[in-house]
PDB file of C-alpha atoms in Angstrom:
ATOM      1  CA  LEU Z   1     251.586 260.178  80.964  1.00 79.00           C
ATOM      2  CA  THR Z   2     249.905 263.465  80.183  1.00 85.00           C
ATOM      3  CA  VAL Z   3     247.242 265.717  81.653  1.00 89.00           C
ATOM      4  CA  ALA Z   4     244.715 263.753  79.583  1.00 89.00           C
ATOM      5  CA  ASP Z   5     245.517 260.700  81.716  1.00 91.00           C
ATOM      6  CA  LEU Z   6     244.654 262.358  85.037  1.00 94.00           C
ATOM      7  CA  SER Z   7     241.111 261.011  85.185  1.00 95.00           C
ATOM      8  CA  THR Z   8     242.382 257.472  84.597  1.00 95.00           C
ATOM      9  CA  VAL Z   9     245.037 257.912  87.306  1.00 96.00           C
ATOM     10  CA  PHE Z  10     242.324 259.242  89.629  1.00 96.00           C
ATOM     11  CA  LEU Z  11     240.173 256.158  88.949  1.00 97.00           C
ATOM     12  CA  TYR Z  12     243.179 253.942  89.657  1.00 97.00           C
ATOM     13  CA  CYS Z  13     243.735 255.717  92.981  1.00 97.00           C
ATOM     14  CA  GLN Z  14     240.085 255.215  93.934  1.00 98.00           C
ATOM     15  CA  GLN Z  15     240.313 251.504  93.152  1.00 98.00           C
ATOM     16  CA  TRP Z  16     243.547 251.265  95.147  1.00 98.00           C
ATOM     17  CA  ALA Z  17     241.898 252.908  98.168  1.00 98.00           C
ATOM     18  CA  GLN Z  18     238.912 250.543  97.978  1.00 98.00           C
ATOM     19  CA  TYR Z  19     241.257 247.581  97.637  1.00 98.00           C
ATOM     20  CA  CYS Z  20     243.247 248.667 100.709  1.00 98.00           C
ATOM     21  CA  ASP Z  21     240.040 249.123 102.741  1.00 97.00           C
ATOM     22  CA  ALA Z  22     238.805 245.662 101.753  1.00 97.00           C
ATOM     23  CA  VAL Z  23     242.150 244.070 102.650  1.00 96.00           C
ATOM     24  CA  THR Z  24     242.258 245.854 106.013  1.00 97.00           C
ATOM     25  CA  HIS Z  25     238.718 244.791 106.936  1.00 96.00           C
ATOM     26  CA  MET Z  26     239.269 241.259 105.673  1.00 95.00           C
ATOM     27  CA  LYS Z  27     242.337 240.893 107.916  1.00 95.00           C
ATOM     28  CA  LYS Z  28     239.972 241.438 110.854  1.00 94.00           C
ATOM     29  CA  THR Z  29     237.104 239.253 109.648  1.00 92.00           C
ATOM     30  CA  GLY Z  30     238.748 236.650 107.412  1.00 92.00           C
ATOM     31  CA  PRO Z  31     237.856 235.602 103.851  1.00 91.00           C
ATOM     32  CA  LEU Z  32     234.775 233.620 104.951  1.00 92.00           C
ATOM     33  CA  TYR Z  33     231.696 234.527 106.942  1.00 88.00           C
ATOM     34  CA  LYS Z  34     228.723 232.707 108.387  1.00 88.00           C
ATOM     35  CA  ALA Z  35     225.279 233.993 107.430  1.00 87.00           C
ATOM     36  CA  ALA Z  36     223.309 234.980 110.536  1.00 86.00           C
ATOM     37  CA  LYS Z  37     219.958 233.460 109.542  1.00 88.00           C
ATOM     38  CA  SER Z  38     220.953 230.316 107.668  1.00 91.00           C
ATOM     39  CA  GLY Z  39     224.305 229.579 109.275  1.00 90.00           C
ATOM     40  CA  TYR Z  40     225.882 228.831 105.892  1.00 94.00           C
ATOM     41  CA  VAL Z  41     229.545 229.708 105.424  1.00 93.00           C
ATOM     42  CA  SER Z  42     230.383 231.580 102.240  1.00 92.00           C
ATOM     43  CA  VAL Z  43     232.983 233.876 100.736  1.00 92.00           C
ATOM     44  CA  SER Z  44     233.110 237.322 102.285  1.00 92.00           C
ATOM     45  CA  PRO Z  45     231.768 240.180 100.156  1.00 93.00           C
ATOM     46  CA  LEU Z  46     235.048 241.910 101.010  1.00 95.00           C
ATOM     47  CA  PHE Z  47     236.901 239.227  99.059  1.00 94.00           C
ATOM     48  CA  THR Z  48     234.693 239.923  96.028  1.00 94.00           C
ATOM     49  CA  ILE Z  49     235.322 243.676  96.358  1.00 96.00           C
ATOM     50  CA  GLN Z  50     239.055 243.021  96.586  1.00 96.00           C
ATOM     51  CA  GLN Z  51     239.050 240.890  93.431  1.00 96.00           C
ATOM     52  CA  ARG Z  52     236.967 243.406  91.462  1.00 97.00           C
ATOM     53  CA  CYS Z  53     239.324 246.216  92.455  1.00 98.00           C
ATOM     54  CA  LEU Z  54     242.337 244.176  91.304  1.00 97.00           C
ATOM     55  CA  ASP Z  55     240.674 243.469  87.960  1.00 97.00           C
ATOM     56  CA  GLN Z  56     239.813 247.133  87.452  1.00 98.00           C
ATOM     57  CA  MET Z  57     243.328 248.246  88.445  1.00 97.00           C
ATOM     58  CA  ARG Z  58     244.830 245.820  85.889  1.00 96.00           C
ATOM     59  CA  ARG Z  59     242.616 247.311  83.163  1.00 96.00           C
ATOM     60  CA  LEU Z  60     243.534 250.865  84.136  1.00 96.00           C
ATOM     61  CA  LEU Z  61     247.255 250.047  84.182  1.00 95.00           C
ATOM     62  CA  ALA Z  62     246.951 248.616  80.677  1.00 94.00           C
ATOM     63  CA  GLU Z  63     245.060 251.693  79.511  1.00 92.00           C
ATOM     64  CA  LEU Z  64     247.878 253.893  80.830  1.00 92.00           C
ATOM     65  CA  GLY Z  65     250.505 251.738  79.115  1.00 90.00           C
ATOM     66  CA  LEU Z  66     251.999 250.601  82.418  1.00 87.00           C
ATOM     67  CA  THR Z  67     252.012 246.847  81.832  1.00 87.00           C
ATOM     68  CA  PRO Z  68     254.683 245.020  79.802  1.00 84.00           C
ATOM     69  CA  ALA Z  69     252.131 243.946  77.178  1.00 86.00           C
ATOM     70  CA  SER Z  70     250.596 247.403  76.807  1.00 85.00           C
ATOM     71  CA  ARG Z  71     254.048 249.019  76.486  1.00 77.00           C
ATOM     72  CA  THR Z  72     254.703 246.978  73.349  1.00 80.00           C
ATOM     73  CA  ARG Z  73     251.652 248.567  71.691  1.00 78.00           C
ATOM     74  CA  ILE Z  74     252.725 252.183  72.338  1.00 70.00           C
ATOM     75  CA  HIS Z  75     253.985 253.924  69.217  1.00 69.00           C
ATOM     76  CA  ALA Z  76     254.957 257.444  70.229  1.00 67.00           C
ATOM     77  CA  VAL Z  77     256.776 259.939  68.052  1.00 66.00           C
ATOM     78  CA  PRO Z  78     259.520 261.728  69.999  1.00 69.00           C
ATOM     79  CA  GLU Z  79     258.901 265.413  70.624  1.00 71.00           C
ATOM     80  CA  GLY Z  80     260.248 267.526  67.773  1.00 68.00           C
ATOM     81  CA  ALA Z  81     260.415 264.610  65.329  1.00 63.00           C
ATOM     82  CA  SER Z  82     258.104 264.514  62.363  1.00 62.00           C
ATOM     83  CA  GLU Z  83     256.107 261.479  61.238  1.00 59.00           C
ATOM     84  CA  GLN Z  84     258.263 261.433  58.064  1.00 62.00           C
ATOM     85  CA  ASP Z  85     261.526 261.297  60.035  1.00 58.00           C
ATOM     86  CA  GLU Z  86     263.127 257.899  59.358  1.00 61.00           C
ATOM     87  CA  TRP Z  87     264.549 257.667  62.909  1.00 62.00           C
ATOM     88  CA  ALA Z  88     261.186 258.351  64.535  1.00 55.00           C
ATOM     89  CA  LYS Z  89     259.748 255.067  63.254  1.00 55.00           C
TER      90      LYS Z  89
END
């Protein structure tokens, strides 16, 4: 990771914080809720927030090269090696 990745790491941290808040609140209220007016039971909006945060965190991890699949696509040249160096390939 480099300084150029800081904004992506920051976004990941924000998603992590939102995810943790949703999990904490959902532990108190549960994954379902009953609508006040209609009485229908449906999935809590907190569950939706939690799932969206997880999806976004997965994308950010891939962008940073921190998933097994994304690591296979990284082709970095070691510091001090030139592109023409046979061992750098």
